[in-house]
């Protein structure tokens, strides 16, 4: 599938889809606390998505049973919300979700420390977030896609952390996952040339240890193989003639 270039009308719909999703994340962040189940987080997020007249795009995606992916500590992504999984003080909780507004998808992720977390966890979360910003410095028309990948990888490895390789960012639009794939680790090939009107979900998934991951028996939850903490930070962005526009930037 070719990489899609969005028209001005489509960009407006993407902006609104992403703006609504940012509000959902702000709301979930304000409600996240020790003692609640990961299922409750999913309920809070899905309710707000539906109240906005939107559809949670993760729900039933390839059979995923929930609207919000909630991944705790060594879980990297795709954690399934569960009534019996209670968030604890000191946990590192990644939330990943998206919605569909008038046919247009948005996708974002944030990682939060619950109460007081270890200094290593704080550092991992900060580096993962900054890795996104290091990457999008290169998300400009005329640059190559893998300039983004290389910048993310160089930044995280300078802290002794690792970018997960089995999962990547992606184009986004009328489908949740469009071309191109956007690796978070260094690439030998340069990748496609970026053009104005491309909308991309850039999402560093970073381990405090090694990059290797495995899947739990639920066939969804991705965990670090060495049990290290992981963090995830994602925005949907628009490539323009100048500075990239971050479409999902909320309060966090
Ligand atoms: Mg994504």
mmCIF file of C-alpha atoms and ligand atoms in Angstrom:
data_model
loop_
_atom_site.group_PDB
_atom_site.id
_atom_site.type_symbol
_atom_site.label_atom_id
_atom_site.label_comp_id
_atom_site.label_asym_id
_atom_site.label_seq_id
_atom_site.Cartn_x
_atom_site.Cartn_y
_atom_site.Cartn_z
ATOM 1 C CA UNK A 1 0.000 0.000 0.000
ATOM 2 C CA UNK A 2 1.257 3.439 -0.908
ATOM 3 C CA UNK A 3 1.812 6.045 1.778
ATOM 4 C CA UNK A 4 -1.192 8.356 1.781
ATOM 5 C CA UNK A 5 -1.016 12.134 1.516
ATOM 6 C CA UNK A 6 -3.917 13.795 3.288
ATOM 7 C CA UNK A 7 -5.887 16.609 1.706
ATOM 8 C CA UNK A 8 -6.564 19.813 3.691
ATOM 9 C CA UNK A 9 -10.049 18.486 4.485
ATOM 10 C CA UNK A 10 -8.636 15.187 5.709
ATOM 11 C CA UNK A 11 -6.041 17.011 7.791
ATOM 12 C CA UNK A 12 -8.824 18.943 9.526
ATOM 13 C CA UNK A 13 -10.565 15.650 10.367
ATOM 14 C CA UNK A 14 -7.291 14.158 11.616
ATOM 15 C CA UNK A 15 -6.725 17.245 13.789
ATOM 16 C CA UNK A 16 -10.150 16.882 15.367
ATOM 17 C CA UNK A 17 -9.763 13.126 15.869
ATOM 18 C CA UNK A 18 -6.439 13.746 17.610
ATOM 19 C CA UNK A 19 -7.743 16.677 19.658
ATOM 20 C CA UNK A 20 -10.555 14.528 21.026
ATOM 21 C CA UNK A 21 -8.119 11.717 21.827
ATOM 22 C CA UNK A 22 -5.808 14.121 23.685
ATOM 23 C CA UNK A 23 -8.753 15.041 25.891
ATOM 24 C CA UNK A 24 -9.374 11.375 26.655
ATOM 25 C CA UNK A 25 -5.746 10.975 27.724
ATOM 26 C CA UNK A 26 -5.856 14.050 29.950
ATOM 27 C CA UNK A 27 -8.978 12.600 31.579
ATOM 28 C CA UNK A 28 -7.446 9.141 32.074
ATOM 29 C CA UNK A 29 -4.262 10.663 33.483
ATOM 30 C CA UNK A 30 -6.252 12.623 36.034
ATOM 31 C CA UNK A 31 -8.092 9.475 37.145
ATOM 32 C CA UNK A 32 -5.164 7.067 37.261
ATOM 33 C CA UNK A 33 -4.348 6.115 40.838
ATOM 34 C CA UNK A 34 -3.036 3.272 42.980
ATOM 35 C CA UNK A 35 -5.780 0.852 43.997
ATOM 36 C CA UNK A 36 -7.776 0.975 40.770
ATOM 37 C CA UNK A 37 -7.860 -1.916 38.320
ATOM 38 C CA UNK A 38 -6.547 -1.653 34.787
ATOM 39 C CA UNK A 39 -10.100 -2.517 33.711
ATOM 40 C CA UNK A 40 -11.378 0.677 35.362
ATOM 41 C CA UNK A 41 -8.940 2.733 33.300
ATOM 42 C CA UNK A 42 -10.313 1.122 30.159
ATOM 43 C CA UNK A 43 -13.890 1.911 31.225
ATOM 44 C CA UNK A 44 -13.048 5.560 31.892
ATOM 45 C CA UNK A 45 -11.323 5.951 28.533
ATOM 46 C CA UNK A 46 -13.902 4.119 26.437
ATOM 47 C CA UNK A 47 -16.776 6.013 28.045
ATOM 48 C CA UNK A 48 -15.252 9.345 27.112
ATOM 49 C CA UNK A 49 -14.489 8.209 23.548
ATOM 50 C CA UNK A 50 -18.094 7.100 23.056
ATOM 51 C CA UNK A 51 -19.508 10.234 24.696
ATOM 52 C CA UNK A 52 -17.631 12.244 22.074
ATOM 53 C CA UNK A 53 -19.524 10.274 19.422
ATOM 54 C CA UNK A 54 -16.374 8.421 18.398
ATOM 55 C CA UNK A 55 -15.398 4.770 18.117
ATOM 56 C CA UNK A 56 -12.473 3.223 20.035
ATOM 57 C CA UNK A 57 -10.332 1.856 17.223
ATOM 58 C CA UNK A 58 -8.385 -0.604 19.339
ATOM 59 C CA UNK A 59 -11.526 -2.471 20.416
ATOM 60 C CA UNK A 60 -11.822 -5.716 18.449
ATOM 61 C CA UNK A 61 -8.771 -4.773 16.368
ATOM 62 C CA UNK A 62 -7.560 -8.251 15.366
ATOM 63 C CA UNK A 63 -9.647 -9.399 18.326
ATOM 64 C CA UNK A 64 -8.178 -7.080 20.991
ATOM 65 C CA UNK A 65 -10.827 -7.157 23.732
ATOM 66 C CA UNK A 66 -10.608 -3.592 25.091
ATOM 67 C CA UNK A 67 -10.377 0.068 24.094
ATOM 68 C CA UNK A 68 -7.304 1.083 26.049
ATOM 69 C CA UNK A 69 -4.069 -0.906 26.163
ATOM 70 C CA UNK A 70 -2.782 -0.766 29.739
ATOM 71 C CA UNK A 71 0.773 -2.067 30.101
ATOM 72 C CA UNK A 72 2.400 -2.129 33.536
ATOM 73 C CA UNK A 73 6.142 -2.174 34.400
ATOM 74 C CA UNK A 74 7.876 -4.800 32.220
ATOM 75 C CA UNK A 75 4.886 -4.886 29.884
ATOM 76 C CA UNK A 76 5.823 -2.863 26.812
ATOM 77 C CA UNK A 77 2.512 -2.581 24.969
ATOM 78 C CA UNK A 78 -0.853 -4.273 24.360
ATOM 79 C CA UNK A 79 -1.603 -5.090 27.982
ATOM 80 C CA UNK A 80 -5.208 -6.261 28.312
ATOM 81 C CA UNK A 81 -7.230 -4.421 30.970
ATOM 82 C CA UNK A 82 -8.238 -6.742 33.792
ATOM 83 C CA UNK A 83 -10.521 -6.351 36.825
ATOM 84 C CA UNK A 84 -8.024 -8.267 38.951
ATOM 85 C CA UNK A 85 -4.946 -6.280 37.936
ATOM 86 C CA UNK A 86 -4.690 -3.553 40.537
ATOM 87 C CA UNK A 87 -2.377 -0.617 39.917
ATOM 88 C CA UNK A 88 0.161 -0.268 42.744
ATOM 89 C CA UNK A 89 2.066 2.714 44.089
ATOM 90 C CA UNK A 90 5.390 2.792 42.231
ATOM 91 C CA UNK A 91 4.047 1.157 39.058
ATOM 92 C CA UNK A 92 4.952 2.446 35.622
ATOM 93 C CA UNK A 93 1.738 2.414 33.596
ATOM 94 C CA UNK A 94 1.602 2.880 29.838
ATOM 95 C CA UNK A 95 -1.713 3.798 28.256
ATOM 96 C CA UNK A 96 -2.142 3.431 24.498
ATOM 97 C CA UNK A 97 -5.387 4.156 22.685
ATOM 98 C CA UNK A 98 -6.983 5.671 19.642
ATOM 99 C CA UNK A 99 -10.329 6.640 18.251
ATOM 100 C CA UNK A 100 -12.153 7.146 14.976
ATOM 101 C CA UNK A 101 -13.780 10.503 14.252
ATOM 102 C CA UNK A 102 -15.736 10.747 10.992
ATOM 103 C CA UNK A 103 -13.680 7.916 9.540
ATOM 104 C CA UNK A 104 -10.286 9.276 10.644
ATOM 105 C CA UNK A 105 -8.074 7.529 13.167
ATOM 106 C CA UNK A 106 -5.913 8.944 15.920
ATOM 107 C CA UNK A 107 -3.400 7.067 18.063
ATOM 108 C CA UNK A 108 -1.320 8.087 21.069
ATOM 109 C CA UNK A 109 0.400 6.669 24.137
ATOM 110 C CA UNK A 110 1.704 8.024 27.413
ATOM 111 C CA UNK A 111 3.529 6.407 30.333
ATOM 112 C CA UNK A 112 2.800 7.523 33.893
ATOM 113 C CA UNK A 113 4.440 6.806 37.213
ATOM 114 C CA UNK A 114 1.870 5.986 39.898
ATOM 115 C CA UNK A 115 2.808 7.883 43.052
ATOM 116 C CA UNK A 116 6.502 7.712 43.801
ATOM 117 C CA UNK A 117 8.510 5.642 41.317
ATOM 118 C CA UNK A 118 12.208 4.738 41.302
ATOM 119 C CA UNK A 119 14.731 7.216 39.869
ATOM 120 C CA UNK A 120 15.425 4.695 37.095
ATOM 121 C CA UNK A 121 11.736 4.646 36.175
ATOM 122 C CA UNK A 122 11.626 8.453 36.117
ATOM 123 C CA UNK A 123 14.657 8.514 33.858
ATOM 124 C CA UNK A 124 13.244 5.869 31.522
ATOM 125 C CA UNK A 125 9.960 7.765 31.148
ATOM 126 C CA UNK A 126 11.739 11.072 30.520
ATOM 127 C CA UNK A 127 14.139 9.550 27.975
ATOM 128 C CA UNK A 128 11.299 7.773 26.154
ATOM 129 C CA UNK A 129 9.351 11.007 25.842
ATOM 130 C CA UNK A 130 12.382 12.974 24.727
ATOM 131 C CA UNK A 131 13.219 10.211 22.211
ATOM 132 C CA UNK A 132 9.977 11.071 20.432
ATOM 133 C CA UNK A 133 11.006 14.733 20.262
ATOM 134 C CA UNK A 134 14.506 13.805 19.066
ATOM 135 C CA UNK A 135 12.872 11.741 16.324
ATOM 136 C CA UNK A 136 10.416 14.326 15.069
ATOM 137 C CA UNK A 137 13.143 16.900 14.628
ATOM 138 C CA UNK A 138 13.668 14.958 11.403
ATOM 139 C CA UNK A 139 9.986 14.647 10.460
ATOM 140 C CA UNK A 140 10.248 17.290 7.773
ATOM 141 C CA UNK A 141 9.457 17.237 4.085
ATOM 142 C CA UNK A 142 12.504 16.149 2.112
ATOM 143 C CA UNK A 143 14.076 14.149 4.917
ATOM 144 C CA UNK A 144 14.130 10.373 4.871
ATOM 145 C CA UNK A 145 11.886 8.350 7.143
ATOM 146 C CA UNK A 146 14.716 6.503 8.823
ATOM 147 C CA UNK A 147 16.340 9.761 9.916
ATOM 148 C CA UNK A 148 13.611 9.614 12.573
ATOM 149 C CA UNK A 149 14.434 6.005 13.498
ATOM 150 C CA UNK A 150 18.144 6.698 13.729
ATOM 151 C CA UNK A 151 17.662 9.756 15.939
ATOM 152 C CA UNK A 152 15.425 7.871 18.370
ATOM 153 C CA UNK A 153 17.854 4.964 18.609
ATOM 154 C CA UNK A 154 20.939 7.155 19.059
ATOM 155 C CA UNK A 155 19.240 9.074 21.850
ATOM 156 C CA UNK A 156 17.996 6.106 23.873
ATOM 157 C CA UNK A 157 21.150 4.046 23.502
ATOM 158 C CA UNK A 158 23.190 7.004 24.824
ATOM 159 C CA UNK A 159 21.422 6.347 28.148
ATOM 160 C CA UNK A 160 22.014 2.578 28.028
ATOM 161 C CA UNK A 161 18.366 1.945 27.139
ATOM 162 C CA UNK A 162 17.092 -0.032 24.148
ATOM 163 C CA UNK A 163 14.449 0.558 21.515
ATOM 164 C CA UNK A 164 12.169 -2.444 21.051
ATOM 165 C CA UNK A 165 12.470 -3.833 17.518
ATOM 166 C CA UNK A 166 9.495 -6.143 17.130
ATOM 167 C CA UNK A 167 7.008 -3.267 17.165
ATOM 168 C CA UNK A 168 7.149 -0.056 15.172
ATOM 169 C CA UNK A 169 5.323 3.192 14.494
ATOM 170 C CA UNK A 170 3.150 3.609 11.418
ATOM 171 C CA UNK A 171 1.258 5.810 9.037
ATOM 172 C CA UNK A 172 -2.304 6.581 10.109
ATOM 173 C CA UNK A 173 -5.430 7.970 8.443
ATOM 174 C CA UNK A 174 -8.579 6.196 7.343
ATOM 175 C CA UNK A 175 -6.920 3.106 8.786
ATOM 176 C CA UNK A 176 -5.212 2.734 12.139
ATOM 177 C CA UNK A 177 -2.104 1.199 10.609
ATOM 178 C CA UNK A 178 -1.055 2.513 7.225
ATOM 179 C CA UNK A 179 2.302 2.479 5.510
ATOM 180 C CA UNK A 180 5.032 3.312 6.223
ATOM 181 C CA UNK A 181 6.325 1.292 9.156
ATOM 182 C CA UNK A 182 8.467 3.502 11.391
ATOM 183 C CA UNK A 183 11.167 1.594 13.297
ATOM 184 C CA UNK A 184 12.552 3.071 16.503
ATOM 185 C CA UNK A 185 15.986 1.515 15.987
ATOM 186 C CA UNK A 186 18.794 2.403 13.585
ATOM 187 C CA UNK A 187 18.317 1.449 9.946
ATOM 188 C CA UNK A 188 20.854 0.944 7.177
ATOM 189 C CA UNK A 189 18.423 1.991 4.445
ATOM 190 C CA UNK A 190 17.261 5.599 4.408
ATOM 191 C CA UNK A 191 13.580 4.889 3.945
ATOM 192 C CA UNK A 192 11.034 6.887 1.979
ATOM 193 C CA UNK A 193 11.257 10.630 1.439
ATOM 194 C CA UNK A 194 8.825 12.482 3.714
ATOM 195 C CA UNK A 195 6.205 14.682 2.105
ATOM 196 C CA UNK A 196 3.778 17.312 3.411
ATOM 197 C CA UNK A 197 0.409 15.795 4.239
ATOM 198 C CA UNK A 198 1.750 12.511 5.604
ATOM 199 C CA UNK A 199 0.304 11.652 9.008
ATOM 200 C CA UNK A 200 2.455 9.380 11.126
ATOM 201 C CA UNK A 201 2.189 7.720 14.533
ATOM 202 C CA UNK A 202 5.682 7.895 15.976
ATOM 203 C CA UNK A 203 5.979 5.789 19.079
ATOM 204 C CA UNK A 204 9.241 4.936 20.831
ATOM 205 C CA UNK A 205 8.828 1.766 22.914
ATOM 206 C CA UNK A 206 11.860 1.720 25.161
ATOM 207 C CA UNK A 207 13.294 -0.860 27.550
ATOM 208 C CA UNK A 208 15.596 -0.019 30.441
ATOM 209 C CA UNK A 209 17.473 -3.228 29.546
ATOM 210 C CA UNK A 210 17.660 -5.197 26.306
ATOM 211 C CA UNK A 211 15.484 -4.762 23.221
ATOM 212 C CA UNK A 212 14.237 -8.347 23.108
ATOM 213 C CA UNK A 213 10.599 -8.934 23.923
ATOM 214 C CA UNK A 214 8.242 -11.860 24.195
ATOM 215 C CA UNK A 215 4.482 -12.365 24.248
ATOM 216 C CA UNK A 216 2.485 -13.573 27.232
ATOM 217 C CA UNK A 217 0.074 -16.492 26.906
ATOM 218 C CA UNK A 218 -2.803 -14.126 26.165
ATOM 219 C CA UNK A 219 -1.000 -13.614 22.822
ATOM 220 C CA UNK A 220 -1.276 -9.838 23.203
ATOM 221 C CA UNK A 221 0.773 -8.549 26.105
ATOM 222 C CA UNK A 222 4.327 -7.776 25.008
ATOM 223 C CA UNK A 223 6.890 -7.942 27.841
ATOM 224 C CA UNK A 224 10.629 -7.328 27.937
ATOM 225 C CA UNK A 225 12.450 -10.647 27.804
ATOM 226 C CA UNK A 226 14.830 -9.663 30.609
ATOM 227 C CA UNK A 227 12.063 -8.268 32.820
ATOM 228 C CA UNK A 228 13.293 -4.686 32.544
ATOM 229 C CA UNK A 229 10.938 -1.759 32.889
ATOM 230 C CA UNK A 230 9.510 -0.409 29.658
ATOM 231 C CA UNK A 231 7.953 2.890 28.610
ATOM 232 C CA UNK A 232 5.984 4.065 25.581
ATOM 233 C CA UNK A 233 5.328 7.563 24.247
ATOM 234 C CA UNK A 234 3.407 8.200 21.046
ATOM 235 C CA UNK A 235 1.873 11.025 19.088
ATOM 236 C CA UNK A 236 0.132 11.262 15.762
ATOM 237 C CA UNK A 237 1.934 13.950 13.771
ATOM 238 C CA UNK A 238 1.554 15.773 10.471
ATOM 239 C CA UNK A 239 4.479 16.348 8.129
ATOM 240 C CA UNK A 240 4.353 19.885 6.712
ATOM 241 C CA UNK A 241 6.610 22.098 4.639
ATOM 242 C CA UNK A 242 8.100 23.392 7.877
ATOM 243 C CA UNK A 243 7.929 22.215 11.479
ATOM 244 C CA UNK A 244 5.989 18.991 12.019
ATOM 245 C CA UNK A 245 2.650 19.466 13.746
ATOM 246 C CA UNK A 246 1.959 17.250 16.748
ATOM 247 C CA UNK A 247 -1.740 16.461 16.548
ATOM 248 C CA UNK A 248 -2.182 14.622 19.857
ATOM 249 C CA UNK A 249 -0.455 16.944 22.280
ATOM 250 C CA UNK A 250 -2.482 17.204 25.480
ATOM 251 C CA UNK A 251 -1.391 18.190 28.965
ATOM 252 C CA UNK A 252 1.055 15.287 29.382
HETATM 253 MG MG1 LIG B 1 0.419 3.328 17.305
#
